[in-house]
Coordinates of C-alpha atoms in Angstrom, one line a residue:
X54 CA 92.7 59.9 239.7
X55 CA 92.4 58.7 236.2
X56 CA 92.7 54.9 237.4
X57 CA 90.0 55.2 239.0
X58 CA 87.6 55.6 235.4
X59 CA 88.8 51.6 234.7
X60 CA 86.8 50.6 237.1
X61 CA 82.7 50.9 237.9
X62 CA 82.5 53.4 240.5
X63 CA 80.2 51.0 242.8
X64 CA 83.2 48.7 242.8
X65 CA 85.1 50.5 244.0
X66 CA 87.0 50.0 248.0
X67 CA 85.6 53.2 248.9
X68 CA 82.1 52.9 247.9
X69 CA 82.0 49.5 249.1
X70 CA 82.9 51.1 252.8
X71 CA 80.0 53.7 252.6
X72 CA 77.4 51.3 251.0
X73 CA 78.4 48.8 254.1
X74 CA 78.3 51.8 256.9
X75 CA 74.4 53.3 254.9
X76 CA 73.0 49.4 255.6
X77 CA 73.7 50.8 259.6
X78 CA 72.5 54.3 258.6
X79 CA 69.6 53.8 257.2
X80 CA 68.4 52.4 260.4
X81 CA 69.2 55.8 262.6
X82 CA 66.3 58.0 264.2
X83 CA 67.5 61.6 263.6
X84 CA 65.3 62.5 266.7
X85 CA 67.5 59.6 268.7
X86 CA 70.6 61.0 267.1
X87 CA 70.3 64.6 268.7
X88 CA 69.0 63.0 272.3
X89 CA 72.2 60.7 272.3
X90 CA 74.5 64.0 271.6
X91 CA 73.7 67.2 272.2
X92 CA 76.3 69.0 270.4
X93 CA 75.7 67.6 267.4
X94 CA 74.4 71.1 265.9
X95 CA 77.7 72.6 266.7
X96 CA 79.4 69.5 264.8
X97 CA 77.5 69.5 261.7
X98 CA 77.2 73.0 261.3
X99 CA 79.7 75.2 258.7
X100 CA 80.5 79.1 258.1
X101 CA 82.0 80.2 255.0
X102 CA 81.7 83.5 253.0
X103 CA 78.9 84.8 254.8
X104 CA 76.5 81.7 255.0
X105 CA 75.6 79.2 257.3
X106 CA 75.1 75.7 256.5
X107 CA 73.7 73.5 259.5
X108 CA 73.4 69.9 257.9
X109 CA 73.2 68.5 261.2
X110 CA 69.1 66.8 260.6
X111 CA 70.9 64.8 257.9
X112 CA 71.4 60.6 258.7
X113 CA 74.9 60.8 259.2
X114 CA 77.7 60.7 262.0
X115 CA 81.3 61.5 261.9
X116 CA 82.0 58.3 260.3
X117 CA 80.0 59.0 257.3
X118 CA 81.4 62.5 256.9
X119 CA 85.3 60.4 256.9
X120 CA 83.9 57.9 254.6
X121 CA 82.2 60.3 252.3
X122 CA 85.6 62.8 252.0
X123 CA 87.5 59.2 251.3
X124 CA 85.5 58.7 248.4
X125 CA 85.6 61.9 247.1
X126 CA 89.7 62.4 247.3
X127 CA 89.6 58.6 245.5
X128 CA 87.6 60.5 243.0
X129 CA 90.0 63.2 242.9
X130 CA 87.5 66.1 243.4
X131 CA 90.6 68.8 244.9
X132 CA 92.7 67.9 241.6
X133 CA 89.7 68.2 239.5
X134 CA 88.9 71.2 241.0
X135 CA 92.5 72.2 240.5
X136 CA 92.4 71.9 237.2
X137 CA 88.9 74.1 236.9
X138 CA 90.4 77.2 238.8
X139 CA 93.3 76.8 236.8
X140 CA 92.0 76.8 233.3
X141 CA 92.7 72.9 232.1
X142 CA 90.2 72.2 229.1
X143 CA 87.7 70.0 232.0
X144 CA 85.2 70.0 229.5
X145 CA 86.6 67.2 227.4
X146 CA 83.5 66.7 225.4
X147 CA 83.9 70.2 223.5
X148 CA 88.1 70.3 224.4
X149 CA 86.6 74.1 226.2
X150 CA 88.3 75.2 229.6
X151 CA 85.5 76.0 232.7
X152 CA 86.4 79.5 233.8
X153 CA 83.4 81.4 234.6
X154 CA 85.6 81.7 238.2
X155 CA 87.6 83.8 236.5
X156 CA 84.9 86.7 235.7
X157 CA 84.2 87.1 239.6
X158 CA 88.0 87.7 239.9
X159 CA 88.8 91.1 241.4
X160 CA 90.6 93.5 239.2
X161 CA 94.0 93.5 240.8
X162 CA 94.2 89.7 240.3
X163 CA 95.9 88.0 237.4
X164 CA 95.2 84.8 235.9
X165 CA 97.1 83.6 232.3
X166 CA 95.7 80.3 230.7
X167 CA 97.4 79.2 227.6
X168 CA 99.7 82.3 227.6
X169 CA 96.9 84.4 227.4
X170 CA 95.8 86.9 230.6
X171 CA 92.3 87.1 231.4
X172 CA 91.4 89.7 233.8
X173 CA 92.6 92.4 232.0
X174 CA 90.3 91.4 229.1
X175 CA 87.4 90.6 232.1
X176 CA 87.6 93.9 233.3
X177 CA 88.3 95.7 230.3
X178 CA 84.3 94.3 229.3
X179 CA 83.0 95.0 232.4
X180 CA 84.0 98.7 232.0
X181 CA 82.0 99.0 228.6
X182 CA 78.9 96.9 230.2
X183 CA 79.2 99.3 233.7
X184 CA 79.2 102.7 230.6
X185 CA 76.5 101.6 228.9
X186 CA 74.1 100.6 232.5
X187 CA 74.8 103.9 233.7
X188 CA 73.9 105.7 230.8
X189 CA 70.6 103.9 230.5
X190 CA 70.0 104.0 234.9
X191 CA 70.7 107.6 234.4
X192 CA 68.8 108.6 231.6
X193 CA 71.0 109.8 228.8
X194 CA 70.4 106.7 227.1
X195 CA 67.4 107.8 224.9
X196 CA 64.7 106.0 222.1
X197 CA 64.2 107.4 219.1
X198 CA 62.1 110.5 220.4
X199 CA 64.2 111.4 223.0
X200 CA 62.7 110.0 225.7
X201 CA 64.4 107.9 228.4
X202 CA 64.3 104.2 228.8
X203 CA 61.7 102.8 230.8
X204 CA 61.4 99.2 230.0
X205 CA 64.0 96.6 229.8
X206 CA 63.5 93.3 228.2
X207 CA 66.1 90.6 228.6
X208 CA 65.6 88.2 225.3
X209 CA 67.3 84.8 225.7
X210 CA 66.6 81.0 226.6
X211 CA 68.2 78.8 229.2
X212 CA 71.1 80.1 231.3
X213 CA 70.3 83.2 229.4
X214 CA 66.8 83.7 230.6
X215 CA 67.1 82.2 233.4
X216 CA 69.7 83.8 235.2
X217 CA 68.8 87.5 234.7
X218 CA 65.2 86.6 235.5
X219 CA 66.2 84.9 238.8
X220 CA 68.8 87.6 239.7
X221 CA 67.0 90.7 239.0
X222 CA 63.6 89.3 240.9
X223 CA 65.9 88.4 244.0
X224 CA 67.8 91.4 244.0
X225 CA 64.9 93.9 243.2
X226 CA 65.1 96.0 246.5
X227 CA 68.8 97.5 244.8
X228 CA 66.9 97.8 241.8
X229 CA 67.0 101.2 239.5
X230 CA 63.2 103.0 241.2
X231 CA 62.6 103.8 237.3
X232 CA 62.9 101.0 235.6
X233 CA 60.8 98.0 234.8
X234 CA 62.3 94.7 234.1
X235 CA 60.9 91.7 231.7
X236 CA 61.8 88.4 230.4
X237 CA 60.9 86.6 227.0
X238 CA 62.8 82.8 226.9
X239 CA 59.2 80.9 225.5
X240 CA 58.5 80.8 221.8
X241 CA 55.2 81.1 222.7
X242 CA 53.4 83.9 220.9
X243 CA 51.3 84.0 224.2
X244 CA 54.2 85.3 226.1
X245 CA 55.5 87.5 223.3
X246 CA 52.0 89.4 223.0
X247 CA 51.2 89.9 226.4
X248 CA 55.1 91.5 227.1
X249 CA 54.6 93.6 224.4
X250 CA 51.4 95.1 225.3
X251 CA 52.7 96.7 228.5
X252 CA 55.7 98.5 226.5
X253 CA 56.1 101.8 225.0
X254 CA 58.4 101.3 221.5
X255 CA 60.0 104.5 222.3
X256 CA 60.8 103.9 226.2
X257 CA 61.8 100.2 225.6
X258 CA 65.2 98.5 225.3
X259 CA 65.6 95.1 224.2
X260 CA 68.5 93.2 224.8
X261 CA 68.9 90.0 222.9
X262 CA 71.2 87.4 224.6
X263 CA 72.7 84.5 222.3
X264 CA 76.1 83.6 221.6
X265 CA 75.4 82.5 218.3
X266 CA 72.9 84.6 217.3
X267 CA 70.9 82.1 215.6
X268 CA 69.5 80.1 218.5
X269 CA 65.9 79.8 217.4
X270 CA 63.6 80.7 220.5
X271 CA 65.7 83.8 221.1
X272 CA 65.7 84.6 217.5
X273 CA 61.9 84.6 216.7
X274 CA 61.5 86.4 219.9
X275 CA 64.0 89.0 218.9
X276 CA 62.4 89.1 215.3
X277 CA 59.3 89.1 216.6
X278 CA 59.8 92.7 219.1
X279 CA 61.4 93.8 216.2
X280 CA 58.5 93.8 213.9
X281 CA 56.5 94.9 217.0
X282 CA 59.3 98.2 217.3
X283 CA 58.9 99.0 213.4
X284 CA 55.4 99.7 213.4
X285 CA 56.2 102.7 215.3
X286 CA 59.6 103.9 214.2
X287 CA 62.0 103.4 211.3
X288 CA 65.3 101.1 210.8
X289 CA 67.4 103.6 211.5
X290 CA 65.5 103.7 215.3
X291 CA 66.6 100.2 215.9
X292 CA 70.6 101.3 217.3
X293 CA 68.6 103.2 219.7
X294 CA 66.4 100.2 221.6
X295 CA 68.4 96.7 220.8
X296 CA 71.8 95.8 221.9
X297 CA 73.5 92.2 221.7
X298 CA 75.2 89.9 224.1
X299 CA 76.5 87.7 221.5
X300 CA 80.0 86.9 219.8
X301 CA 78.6 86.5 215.5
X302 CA 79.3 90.3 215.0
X303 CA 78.0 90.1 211.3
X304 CA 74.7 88.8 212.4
X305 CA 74.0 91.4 214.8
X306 CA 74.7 94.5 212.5
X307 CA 72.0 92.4 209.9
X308 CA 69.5 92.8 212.6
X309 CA 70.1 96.5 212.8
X310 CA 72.1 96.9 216.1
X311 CA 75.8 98.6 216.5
X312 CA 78.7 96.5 216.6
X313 CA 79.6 98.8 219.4
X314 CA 76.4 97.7 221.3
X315 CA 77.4 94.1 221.5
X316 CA 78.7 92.7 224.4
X317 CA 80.6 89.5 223.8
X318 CA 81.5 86.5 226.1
X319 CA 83.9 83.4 226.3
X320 CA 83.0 79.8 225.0
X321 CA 85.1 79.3 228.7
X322 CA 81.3 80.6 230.0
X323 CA 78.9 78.1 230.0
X324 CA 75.1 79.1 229.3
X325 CA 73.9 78.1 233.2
X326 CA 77.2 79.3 234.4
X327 CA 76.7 82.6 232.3
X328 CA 75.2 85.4 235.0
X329 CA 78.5 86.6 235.8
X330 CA 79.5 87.3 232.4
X331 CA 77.6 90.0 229.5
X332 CA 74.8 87.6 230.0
X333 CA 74.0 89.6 233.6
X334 CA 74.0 93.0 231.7
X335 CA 70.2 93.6 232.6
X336 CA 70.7 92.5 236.1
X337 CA 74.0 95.0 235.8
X338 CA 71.7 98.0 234.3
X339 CA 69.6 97.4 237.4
X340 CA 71.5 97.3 240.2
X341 CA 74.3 99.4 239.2
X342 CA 77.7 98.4 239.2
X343 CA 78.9 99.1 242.3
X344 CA 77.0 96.2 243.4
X345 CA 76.9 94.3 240.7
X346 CA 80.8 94.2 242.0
X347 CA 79.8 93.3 245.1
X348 CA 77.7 90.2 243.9
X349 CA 81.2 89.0 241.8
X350 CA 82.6 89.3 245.1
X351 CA 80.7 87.0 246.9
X352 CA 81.0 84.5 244.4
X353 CA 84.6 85.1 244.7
X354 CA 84.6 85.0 248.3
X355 CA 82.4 81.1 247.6
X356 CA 85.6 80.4 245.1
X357 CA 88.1 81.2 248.1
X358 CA 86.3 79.0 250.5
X359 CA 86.0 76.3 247.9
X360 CA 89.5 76.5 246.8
X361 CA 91.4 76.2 250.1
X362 CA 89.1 74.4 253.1
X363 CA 90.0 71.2 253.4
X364 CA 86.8 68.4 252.5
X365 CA 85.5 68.0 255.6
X366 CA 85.0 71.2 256.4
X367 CA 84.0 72.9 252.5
X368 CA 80.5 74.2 252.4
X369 CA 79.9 73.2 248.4
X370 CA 81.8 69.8 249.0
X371 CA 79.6 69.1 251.9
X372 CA 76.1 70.1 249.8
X373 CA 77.7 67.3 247.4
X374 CA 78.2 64.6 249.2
X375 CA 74.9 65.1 251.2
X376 CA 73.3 64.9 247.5
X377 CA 75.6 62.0 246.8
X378 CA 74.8 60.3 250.2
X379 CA 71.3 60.2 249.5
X380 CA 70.8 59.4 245.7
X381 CA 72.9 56.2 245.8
X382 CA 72.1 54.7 249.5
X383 CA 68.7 55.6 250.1
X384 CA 67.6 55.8 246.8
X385 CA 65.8 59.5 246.5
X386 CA 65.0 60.6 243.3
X387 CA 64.3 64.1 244.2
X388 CA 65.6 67.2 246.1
X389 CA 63.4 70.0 247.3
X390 CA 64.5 73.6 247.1
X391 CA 62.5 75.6 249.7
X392 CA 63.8 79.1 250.0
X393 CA 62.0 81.1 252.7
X394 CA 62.2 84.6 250.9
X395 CA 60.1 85.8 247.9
X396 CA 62.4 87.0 246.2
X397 CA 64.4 84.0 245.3
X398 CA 61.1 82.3 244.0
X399 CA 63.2 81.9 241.0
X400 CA 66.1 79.9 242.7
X401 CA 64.7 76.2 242.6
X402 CA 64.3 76.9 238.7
X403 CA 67.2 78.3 238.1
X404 CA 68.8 75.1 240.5
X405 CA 67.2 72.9 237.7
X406 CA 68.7 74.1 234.8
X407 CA 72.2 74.2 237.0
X408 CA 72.1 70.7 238.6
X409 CA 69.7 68.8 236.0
X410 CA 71.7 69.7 233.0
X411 CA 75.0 69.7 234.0
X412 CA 74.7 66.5 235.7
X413 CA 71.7 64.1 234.0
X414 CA 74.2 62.1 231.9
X415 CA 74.1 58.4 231.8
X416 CA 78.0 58.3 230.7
X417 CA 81.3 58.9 232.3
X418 CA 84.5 61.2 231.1
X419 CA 85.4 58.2 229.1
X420 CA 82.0 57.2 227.7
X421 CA 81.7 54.6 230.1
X422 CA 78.1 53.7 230.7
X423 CA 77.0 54.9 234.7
X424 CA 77.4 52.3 236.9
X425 CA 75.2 54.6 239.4
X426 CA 72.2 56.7 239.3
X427 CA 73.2 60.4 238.5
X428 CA 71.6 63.6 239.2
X429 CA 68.0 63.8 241.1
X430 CA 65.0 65.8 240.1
X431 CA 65.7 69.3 241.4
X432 CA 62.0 71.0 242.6
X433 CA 60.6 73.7 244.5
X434 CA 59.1 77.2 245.0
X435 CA 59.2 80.0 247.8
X436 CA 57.7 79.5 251.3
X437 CA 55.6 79.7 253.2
X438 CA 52.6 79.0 250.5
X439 CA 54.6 75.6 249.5
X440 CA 53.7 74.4 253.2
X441 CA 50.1 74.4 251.8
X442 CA 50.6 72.6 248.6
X443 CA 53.2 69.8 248.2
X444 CA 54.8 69.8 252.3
X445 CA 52.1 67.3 252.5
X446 CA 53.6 64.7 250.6
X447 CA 57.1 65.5 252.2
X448 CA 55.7 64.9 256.0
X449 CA 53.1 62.4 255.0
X450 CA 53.8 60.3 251.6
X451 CA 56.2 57.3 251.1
X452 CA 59.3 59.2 249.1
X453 CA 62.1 60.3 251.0
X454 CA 63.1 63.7 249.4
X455 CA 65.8 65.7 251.1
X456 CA 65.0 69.6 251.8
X457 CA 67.3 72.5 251.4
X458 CA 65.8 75.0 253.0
X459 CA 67.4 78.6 252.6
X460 CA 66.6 82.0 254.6
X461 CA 67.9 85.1 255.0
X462 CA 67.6 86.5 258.8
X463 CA 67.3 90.1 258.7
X464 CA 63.9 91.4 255.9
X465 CA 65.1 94.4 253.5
X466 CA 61.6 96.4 255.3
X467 CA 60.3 97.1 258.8
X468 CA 57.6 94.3 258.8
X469 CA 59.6 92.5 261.6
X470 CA 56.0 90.0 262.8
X471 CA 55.9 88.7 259.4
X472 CA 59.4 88.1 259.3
X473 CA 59.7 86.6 262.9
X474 CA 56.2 84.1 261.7
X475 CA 58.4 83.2 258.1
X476 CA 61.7 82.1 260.6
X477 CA 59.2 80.1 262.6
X478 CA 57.7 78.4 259.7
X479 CA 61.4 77.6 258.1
X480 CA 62.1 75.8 261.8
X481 CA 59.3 74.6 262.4
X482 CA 59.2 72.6 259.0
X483 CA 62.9 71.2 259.5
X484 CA 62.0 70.2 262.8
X485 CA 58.3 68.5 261.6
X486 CA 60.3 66.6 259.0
X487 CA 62.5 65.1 261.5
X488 CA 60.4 64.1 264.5
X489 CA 57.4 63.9 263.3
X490 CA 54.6 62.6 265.4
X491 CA 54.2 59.0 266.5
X492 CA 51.4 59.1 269.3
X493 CA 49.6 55.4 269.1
X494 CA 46.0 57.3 270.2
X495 CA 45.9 59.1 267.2
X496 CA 44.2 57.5 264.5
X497 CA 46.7 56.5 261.3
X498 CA 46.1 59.7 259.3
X499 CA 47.8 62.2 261.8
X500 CA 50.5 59.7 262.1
X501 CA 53.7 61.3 261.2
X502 CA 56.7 58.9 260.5
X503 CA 59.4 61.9 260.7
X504 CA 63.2 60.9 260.1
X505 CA 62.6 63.4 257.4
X506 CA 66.3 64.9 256.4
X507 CA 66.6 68.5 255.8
X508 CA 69.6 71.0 255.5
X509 CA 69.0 74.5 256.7
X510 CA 71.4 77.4 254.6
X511 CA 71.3 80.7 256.0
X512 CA 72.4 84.3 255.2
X513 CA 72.1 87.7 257.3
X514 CA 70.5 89.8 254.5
X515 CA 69.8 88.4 250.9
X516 CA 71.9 91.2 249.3
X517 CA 73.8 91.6 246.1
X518 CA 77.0 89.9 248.4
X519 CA 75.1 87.4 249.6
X520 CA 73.3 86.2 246.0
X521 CA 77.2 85.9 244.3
X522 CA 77.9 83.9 247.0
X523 CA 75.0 81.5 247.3
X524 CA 74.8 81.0 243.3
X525 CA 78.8 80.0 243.4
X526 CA 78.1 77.5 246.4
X527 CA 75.6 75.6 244.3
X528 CA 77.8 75.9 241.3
X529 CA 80.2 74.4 243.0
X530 CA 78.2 71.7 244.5
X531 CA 77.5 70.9 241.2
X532 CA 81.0 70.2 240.2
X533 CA 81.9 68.3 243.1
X534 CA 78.8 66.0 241.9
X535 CA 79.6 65.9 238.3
X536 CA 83.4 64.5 240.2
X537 CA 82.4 62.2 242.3
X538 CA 80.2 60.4 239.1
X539 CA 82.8 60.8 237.0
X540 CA 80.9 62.6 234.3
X541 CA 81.5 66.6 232.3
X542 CA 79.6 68.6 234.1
X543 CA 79.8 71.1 231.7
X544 CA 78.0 69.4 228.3
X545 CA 74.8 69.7 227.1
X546 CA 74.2 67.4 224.2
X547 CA 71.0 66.4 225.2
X548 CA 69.3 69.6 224.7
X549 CA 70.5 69.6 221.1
X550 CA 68.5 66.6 220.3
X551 CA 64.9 67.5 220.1
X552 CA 65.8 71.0 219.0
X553 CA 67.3 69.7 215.6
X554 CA 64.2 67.6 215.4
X555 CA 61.9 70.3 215.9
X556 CA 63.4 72.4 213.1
X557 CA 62.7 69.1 210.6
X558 CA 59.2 69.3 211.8
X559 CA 59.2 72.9 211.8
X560 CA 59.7 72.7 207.9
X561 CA 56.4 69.9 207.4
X562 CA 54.2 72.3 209.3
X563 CA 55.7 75.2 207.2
X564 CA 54.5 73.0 204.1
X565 CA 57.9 72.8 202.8
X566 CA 58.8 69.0 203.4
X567 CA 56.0 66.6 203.1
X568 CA 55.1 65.1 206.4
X569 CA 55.6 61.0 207.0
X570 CA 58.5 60.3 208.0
X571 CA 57.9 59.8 211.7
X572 CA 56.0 57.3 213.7
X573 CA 52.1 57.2 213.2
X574 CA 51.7 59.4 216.6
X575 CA 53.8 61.9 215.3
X576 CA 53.1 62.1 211.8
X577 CA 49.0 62.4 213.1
X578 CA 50.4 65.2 215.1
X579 CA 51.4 67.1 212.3
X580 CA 48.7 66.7 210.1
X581 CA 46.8 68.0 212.8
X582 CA 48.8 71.0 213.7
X583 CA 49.2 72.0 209.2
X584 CA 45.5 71.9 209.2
X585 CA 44.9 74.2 212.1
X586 CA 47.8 76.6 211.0
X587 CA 46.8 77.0 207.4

């Protein structure tokens, strides 16, 4: 694999037979496509773990599935992948192992990376997380007046935030019928006050997610909730309504909460990968751990299916290469996220922090400049109210932007119309996109050019199963990205950049470093912002 990195990838033999066969591609009708055969669903259509990918309104034939797979075994995705599952230090940036496949392990497996076992360890943290949840979902976790929780907040930023937020929301008809859940990630004294104002101190229970403990949104928020809690109760009250998911023991006891309520996690678990670790102990406290297990199996059962189908027919491989397919040959610089189900309204955001982060680099493993454009703008909200907002530019403007449209069959209620009219909507969209309408007696502004590509992912019941399972498929399609541009998936050096700057600036508009030494725009900026803070 590795003499592959000498060269630029678009020289390569391989990419020089797919950007050849898109010239021919780029000219297909996917309407003509399924006239010509019409079994082509049936072809283009996979099952793995539960889910149902049809890719099939996608411009592609056999031979582009054979050239695509070609490319990625040059690229060496399976011995990449290899070397993920089996706890080689991928992440070569930061010399750190990728193993959050480990934490959806069952318990009777075993795993030992540099002569250390893991699942032991896994489970062994999973057991105190699964105590402490069902103290709290039963009640005889109380606040300081012996009341039971009512209110959890989940305090954290990036991966963090976003995961329990998107989780919880998604899986909220398991959810504990007692409990409330809320989110702070912004340092926006906005969001802070108007979170606090729906909370009882003494029913509430903070959890403040950072590794570090010093990471400094999550930290002024936590600060923040804390002066809020000691208005109404005393230090000693704090044990009782803050624990930690962090590692910097010393820091957390400073803030006032038990070493014994900290719930550590691996710098193996990356911060978007995270859900599956201590990071999903809200989403844990509400759905309870029996299926909280059953959402680490289904991303275990994704893991299998990724581990041992061969290319051609491998769900998160396929997901890549369709991504691939159309960034480099026809030149999108966006994908849609259109899941038909409220409750994963969160998923598109989530999919940005996943697929933006791990994959907007403009170097290789080797710190080779890209030869290639690398990830797309990931975008999108739940339908069907997105039909009436932006599915205007998708039918109608001049971008081509792929749709992943996602939809779970069967509704968690008995409102079977509205869930028969969301179905038809999904279809009928996918289907719009792709034929379009091309009657010459219309006048030019109900022209629709169609050849609009979509890929339609499906599921019986958005359950706890289901959710493991479709957040490990795009993880994994992620990866198998990240492979094929030759690039660490699993960095994030360019978030670090204007957070250091911010804390410089931070001090000027604290008044204790003298503002000038930025451009004129920014230096204006400031003197702007210290007069209106004084």
């Amino acid at each position: 694999m590795r003499d592959t990195h000498q060269h630029p990838l678009n020289q390569l033999p391989q990419f020089g037979a797919l950007s050849r066969h898109a010239q021919q591609a780029r000219g297909w009708q996917l309407a003509e496509l399924f006239r010509e055969d019409p079994s082509r669903a049936a072809r283009f259509t996979l099952e793995a773990a539960g889910l149902c990918l049809d890719y099939s309104k996608n411009h592609l034939n056999e031979e582009t599935i054979r050239l695509l797979t070609t490319f990625a075994q040059a690229r060496g995705v399976e011995s990449l992948r290899d070397a993920m599952f089996r706890g080689d230090r991928i992440n070569l940036s930061e010399q750190r192992a990728v193993l959050h496949t480990a934490l959806r392990l069952p318990p009777e497996a075993r795993l030992s990376v540099e002569g250390e076992e893991l699942v032991g360890g896994i489970q062994q943290e999973l057991g105190r997380m699964a105590l402490f949840a069902e103290r709290v979902r039963q009640g005889d976790w109380k606040g300081y007046t012996g009341r039971e929780i009512m209110d959890v907040v989940n305090i954290g930023i990036g991966g963090s935030d976003l995961g329990p937020m998107m989780t919880v929301a998604a899986l909220r008809a398991y959810a504990h019928p007692r409990l409330r859940f809320h989110f702070l990630s912004n340092v926006d004294g906005h969001a802070t006050t108007a979170t606090l104002a729906e909370l009882d101190p003494a029913t509430t229970l903070f959890i403040v997610a950072s590794k570090s403990f010093t990471t400094q949104e999550t930290m002024l928020n936590a600060h923040a909730a804390r002066r809020w809690f000691l208005q109404h109760a005393k230090e000693t009250d704090l044990a009782a309504h803050f624990v930690a998911v962090s590692t910097n023991t010393s820091a957390v006891t400073a803030f006032g909460i038990a070493a014994d309520n900290m719930f550590p996690f691996r710098d193996w678990v990356g911060g978007r990968f995270s859900i599956w670790s201590s990071i999903g102990l809200s989403l844990l406290i509400a759905i309870g751990i029996d299926h909280f297990r059953e959402f680490l199996s289904g991303g275990h059962a994704m893991d299998e299916h990724f581990q041992h189908a061969p290319l051609h027919a491998n769900m998160p491989v396929m997901l890549a290469l369709l991504g691939f397919w159309y960034r480099e040959f026809f030149e999108t610089s966006s994908q849609l996220i259109a899941p038909y189900h409220e409750d994963l309204r969160h998923f598109p955001a989530y999919l940005q922090q996943l697929e933006m982060e791990s994959n907007g680099k403009r170097v290789t493993r080797d710190g080779k400049p890209m030869s290639m454009k690398t990830a797309p703008v990931i975008w999108g909200s739940a339908g069907t109210n997105n039909q009436h907002a932006y599915f205007q530019m998708l039918h109608q403007g001049t971008d081509l932007i792929p749709v992943d449209f996602i939809a779970a069959l069967k509704p968690q209620h008995d409102l079977i119309d509205q869930q028969r009219a969301l179905m038809a909507n999904c279809f009928a969209q996918a289907e719009a996109l792709m034929n379009g309408v091309q009657d010459p007696s219309l006048p030019p502004h109900r022209i629709f050019p169609g050849n609009r590509p979509s890929t339609m992912l499906l599921m019986d019941q958005l359950s706890p199963a289901s959710l493991g399972t479709l957040i490990a498929l795009y993880e994994h399609k992620t990866f198998v990205l990240g492979a094929l541009w030759d690039i660490n998936s699993f960095d994030q050096w360019g978030v670090e950049l204007g957070k250091t700057m911010a804390l410089r600036i931070l001090a000027e508009l604290e008044g204790s470093e003298s503002a000038g030494q930025h451009d004129s725009s920014t230096n204006a900026l400031i003197t702007r912002a210290r007069s209106a803070l004084k």
